[in-house]
Short mmCIF file of C-alpha atoms in Angstrom, two decimals:
data_model
loop_
_atom_site.label_atom_id
_atom_site.label_comp_id
_atom_site.label_asym_id
_atom_site.label_seq_id
_atom_site.Cartn_x
_atom_site.Cartn_y
_atom_site.Cartn_z
CA UNK A 1 117.42 94.92 96.77
CA UNK A 2 113.88 94.78 98.12
CA UNK A 3 111.66 97.55 96.79
CA UNK A 4 108.56 98.94 98.46
CA UNK A 5 105.59 98.29 96.20
CA UNK A 6 103.62 101.24 94.87
CA UNK A 7 100.00 101.37 93.72
CA UNK A 8 99.22 104.74 92.11
CA UNK A 9 95.79 105.71 90.86
CA UNK A 10 95.58 107.90 87.76
CA UNK A 11 92.15 109.56 87.82
CA UNK A 12 92.71 111.16 84.39
CA UNK A 13 90.07 113.84 83.64
CA UNK A 14 87.47 112.44 86.00
CA UNK A 15 85.99 113.50 89.30
CA UNK A 16 84.17 116.29 91.07
CA UNK A 17 84.61 117.78 94.52
CA UNK A 18 81.83 115.66 96.00
CA UNK A 19 82.80 112.48 94.16
CA UNK A 20 86.45 112.86 95.14
CA UNK A 21 85.63 113.27 98.82
CA UNK A 22 83.34 110.24 98.79
CA UNK A 23 85.87 108.06 96.95
CA UNK A 24 88.76 108.96 99.25
CA UNK A 25 86.61 108.52 102.36
CA UNK A 26 85.98 104.90 101.38
CA UNK A 27 89.58 104.24 100.38
CA UNK A 28 90.88 105.65 103.65
CA UNK A 29 88.63 103.30 105.61
CA UNK A 30 90.04 100.32 103.76
CA UNK A 31 93.29 98.38 104.12
CA UNK A 32 95.87 100.65 102.50
CA UNK A 33 98.78 99.33 104.54
CA UNK A 34 101.69 97.47 102.98
CA UNK A 35 102.44 98.98 99.59
CA UNK A 36 102.79 102.72 99.21
CA UNK A 37 99.59 104.16 97.75
CA UNK A 38 98.97 107.39 95.87
CA UNK A 39 96.35 109.12 93.76
CA UNK A 40 97.24 111.41 90.87
CA UNK A 41 94.41 113.89 90.42
CA UNK A 42 93.49 116.74 88.05
CA UNK A 43 95.14 120.07 88.89
CA UNK A 44 92.01 121.89 90.23
CA UNK A 45 91.52 119.26 92.95
CA UNK A 46 95.05 119.19 94.36
CA UNK A 47 94.35 121.61 97.21
CA UNK A 48 91.27 119.79 98.51
CA UNK A 49 92.82 116.36 98.07
CA UNK A 50 95.93 117.52 99.94
CA UNK A 51 93.78 118.67 102.88
CA UNK A 52 91.76 115.46 102.95
CA UNK A 53 94.82 113.21 102.80
CA UNK A 54 97.09 115.16 105.14
CA UNK A 55 98.23 112.91 107.96
CA UNK A 56 97.04 109.73 106.22
CA UNK A 57 99.12 106.98 104.58
CA UNK A 58 97.77 107.92 101.13
CA UNK A 59 100.02 110.17 99.03
CA UNK A 60 98.92 112.46 96.23
CA UNK A 61 100.34 113.66 92.95
CA UNK A 62 99.61 115.27 89.60
CA UNK A 63 99.16 113.89 86.10
CA UNK A 64 101.43 116.27 84.22
CA UNK A 65 103.99 119.04 84.71
CA UNK A 66 105.64 121.72 82.61
CA UNK A 67 109.26 121.41 81.66
CA UNK A 68 109.60 125.16 82.34
CA UNK A 69 110.24 126.64 85.78
CA UNK A 70 108.31 129.86 85.08
CA UNK A 71 107.50 132.29 82.31
CA UNK A 72 104.94 133.11 79.64
CA UNK A 73 103.47 129.62 79.30
CA UNK A 74 99.74 130.17 79.70
CA UNK A 75 97.92 127.15 81.07
CA UNK A 76 101.05 125.31 82.22
CA UNK A 77 101.85 124.23 85.79
CA UNK A 78 105.42 124.13 87.08
CA UNK A 79 107.03 121.50 89.27
CA UNK A 80 107.56 124.08 92.03
CA UNK A 81 103.81 124.80 92.05
CA UNK A 82 103.05 121.11 92.47
CA UNK A 83 105.59 120.80 95.27
CA UNK A 84 103.91 123.71 97.05
CA UNK A 85 100.73 121.63 97.22
CA UNK A 86 102.61 118.78 98.86
CA UNK A 87 102.66 116.54 95.80
CA UNK A 88 104.86 113.51 96.14
CA UNK A 89 104.45 112.16 92.60
CA UNK A 90 103.84 113.44 89.09
CA UNK A 91 103.19 111.36 85.98
CA UNK A 92 105.32 112.24 82.95
CA UNK A 93 105.15 110.84 79.45
CA UNK A 94 101.80 109.11 79.77
CA UNK A 95 100.81 107.60 76.43
CA UNK A 96 97.84 109.98 76.17
CA UNK A 97 100.20 112.94 76.51
CA UNK A 98 102.57 111.47 73.93
CA UNK A 99 99.89 110.64 71.37
CA UNK A 100 97.13 113.21 71.92
CA UNK A 101 99.41 116.16 72.68
CA UNK A 102 102.43 115.09 70.63
CA UNK A 103 104.91 115.17 73.51
CA UNK A 104 108.29 114.05 72.23
CA UNK A 105 110.82 111.89 74.06
CA UNK A 106 112.95 115.02 74.56
CA UNK A 107 110.06 116.98 76.08
CA UNK A 108 109.20 114.10 78.39
CA UNK A 109 112.84 113.94 79.49
CA UNK A 110 112.81 117.68 80.23
CA UNK A 111 109.64 117.29 82.30
CA UNK A 112 111.24 114.41 84.18
CA UNK A 113 114.26 116.56 85.02
CA UNK A 114 112.06 119.48 86.10
CA UNK A 115 110.10 117.23 88.44
CA UNK A 116 113.22 115.78 90.00
CA UNK A 117 114.71 119.25 90.38
CA UNK A 118 111.72 120.33 92.46
CA UNK A 119 111.95 117.32 94.74
CA UNK A 120 109.05 115.41 93.17
CA UNK A 121 109.16 111.74 92.26
CA UNK A 122 108.37 111.41 88.55
CA UNK A 123 106.47 108.37 87.34
CA UNK A 124 107.91 107.93 83.84
CA UNK A 125 105.60 106.09 81.45
CA UNK A 126 106.91 104.07 78.52
CA UNK A 127 105.10 101.70 76.20
CA UNK A 128 104.42 100.55 72.67
CA UNK A 129 101.39 100.70 70.40
CA UNK A 130 99.73 97.58 69.04
CA UNK A 131 101.36 98.18 65.64
CA UNK A 132 104.78 98.42 67.27
CA UNK A 133 104.21 95.21 69.24
CA UNK A 134 103.02 93.39 66.13
CA UNK A 135 106.13 94.64 64.33
CA UNK A 136 108.32 93.10 67.03
CA UNK A 137 109.90 96.39 68.11
CA UNK A 138 108.55 96.68 71.67
CA UNK A 139 112.03 96.65 73.22
CA UNK A 140 113.32 99.18 70.71
CA UNK A 141 110.46 101.57 71.49
CA UNK A 142 110.65 101.40 75.29
CA UNK A 143 114.46 101.60 75.20
CA UNK A 144 114.29 104.78 73.10
CA UNK A 145 111.78 106.36 75.50
CA UNK A 146 113.82 105.40 78.55
CA UNK A 147 117.19 106.36 77.08
CA UNK A 148 115.96 109.90 76.41
CA UNK A 149 115.60 110.30 80.18
CA UNK A 150 118.77 108.43 81.09
CA UNK A 151 120.73 110.80 78.87
CA UNK A 152 119.69 113.67 81.18
CA UNK A 153 121.17 112.10 84.30
CA UNK A 154 120.32 109.76 87.16
CA UNK A 155 116.98 108.03 87.36
CA UNK A 156 117.58 106.39 90.76
CA UNK A 157 114.74 107.05 93.17
CA UNK A 158 112.22 107.65 90.40
CA UNK A 159 109.43 105.32 89.28
CA UNK A 160 109.06 103.72 85.85
CA UNK A 161 105.70 102.54 84.51
CA UNK A 162 105.37 100.18 81.58
CA UNK A 163 102.01 100.84 79.95
CA UNK A 164 101.42 99.05 76.65
CA UNK A 165 99.28 101.53 74.73
CA UNK A 166 97.13 98.75 73.30
CA UNK A 167 96.06 97.77 76.83
CA UNK A 168 95.03 101.20 78.15
CA UNK A 169 91.30 101.69 78.47
CA UNK A 170 90.64 98.85 76.03
CA UNK A 171 89.88 96.07 78.49
CA UNK A 172 92.86 94.17 77.06
CA UNK A 173 95.73 93.42 79.41
CA UNK A 174 99.20 92.14 78.71
CA UNK A 175 99.56 88.64 80.11
CA UNK A 176 101.69 88.45 83.24
CA UNK A 177 104.40 86.82 81.13
CA UNK A 178 104.28 89.56 78.46
CA UNK A 179 104.45 92.28 81.13
CA UNK A 180 107.26 90.52 82.98
CA UNK A 181 109.34 90.19 79.83
CA UNK A 182 109.29 93.95 79.22
CA UNK A 183 109.83 94.74 82.91
CA UNK A 184 112.88 92.46 82.98
CA UNK A 185 114.25 94.14 79.85
CA UNK A 186 113.81 97.59 81.42
CA UNK A 187 115.36 96.45 84.71
CA UNK A 188 118.55 95.45 82.90
CA UNK A 189 118.91 98.98 81.50
CA UNK A 190 118.56 100.66 84.87
CA UNK A 191 121.04 101.41 87.63
CA UNK A 192 119.95 102.17 91.16
CA UNK A 193 116.73 101.63 93.03
CA UNK A 194 113.87 102.13 90.56
CA UNK A 195 110.42 100.68 90.98
CA UNK A 196 108.77 99.49 87.77
CA UNK A 197 104.97 99.50 87.69
CA UNK A 198 102.61 97.90 85.22
CA UNK A 199 99.81 100.05 83.82
CA UNK A 200 97.22 98.81 81.36
CA UNK A 201 93.71 97.73 82.40
CA UNK A 202 94.84 96.47 85.81
CA UNK A 203 91.82 95.20 87.74
CA UNK A 204 91.17 93.31 90.95
CA UNK A 205 90.79 90.13 88.92
CA UNK A 206 94.23 90.23 87.25
CA UNK A 207 96.31 92.21 89.76
CA UNK A 208 97.45 89.21 91.77
CA UNK A 209 98.88 87.38 88.77
CA UNK A 210 100.63 90.51 87.51
CA UNK A 211 102.13 91.44 90.88
CA UNK A 212 103.41 87.90 91.37
CA UNK A 213 105.93 88.50 88.57
CA UNK A 214 109.46 89.14 89.92
CA UNK A 215 110.07 92.47 88.17
CA UNK A 216 106.62 94.06 88.59
CA UNK A 217 106.72 96.32 91.65
CA UNK A 218 103.13 97.56 91.59
CA UNK A 219 100.65 99.25 89.33
CA UNK A 220 99.67 102.53 87.71
CA UNK A 221 95.91 102.13 87.87
CA UNK A 222 93.49 103.94 85.57
CA UNK A 223 89.74 103.30 85.59
CA UNK A 224 89.85 100.86 88.50
CA UNK A 225 91.23 103.62 90.77
CA UNK A 226 87.88 105.40 90.46
CA UNK A 227 86.07 102.48 92.13
CA UNK A 228 87.04 102.21 95.78
CA UNK A 229 86.50 98.46 96.18
CA UNK A 230 88.52 97.75 93.01
CA UNK A 231 91.39 99.99 94.07
CA UNK A 232 91.48 98.48 97.56
CA UNK A 233 91.46 94.96 96.13
CA UNK A 234 94.42 95.88 93.91
CA UNK A 235 96.25 97.28 96.93
CA UNK A 236 95.65 94.02 98.78
CA UNK A 237 96.96 92.06 95.80
CA UNK A 238 100.12 94.19 95.82
CA UNK A 239 100.59 93.52 99.53
CA UNK A 240 100.49 89.77 98.89
CA UNK A 241 102.45 89.74 95.62
#
């Protein structure tokens, strides 16, 4: 089954009101046709980004969500709140959330379910550390992370992102063959129409080779999504891949 490619920018904790407007102005003037494109922005900017992108081909989303629908959870943001701002996507289980904030597989699975329940499309991140890769347990790690979500129900219609932790923000990138091997492994464990993205120092210079792999459906882009010409070049690579 043919899958529409997706290029999603993860701005992480970057940006300002002025910088965001300027960045999106340039992106919107560029060729964003072909693959579906989205930007996942910090919570405070969702309202302004939603207004700027309304009626354009560019979607928007958030970088995290609470597993709780409501209650005494100071500082948390529910899936229903994100949906009210017109979010299409929300990232769950990013490696920085897992490692810096100690989110467990079970908590990530609960967040995934909460997002789906509110009509959002979760982008589920899975990936191994360098120590885990060197130990030869990459497949074991990503299978465990994925199976925690599969145990909660259907994943069809969601998005999966393979992000080797050792390649995030380090300048190192998995080779196209390394990325493809893990994507193919994940594809075999899935049922239904699920796009699998690669995330891990994707740049204009390596995007074409990565997206040419048969099981890589697009990218979850970090630092390069903050540079308009880089992001647009990655989008063009996805359109050709």
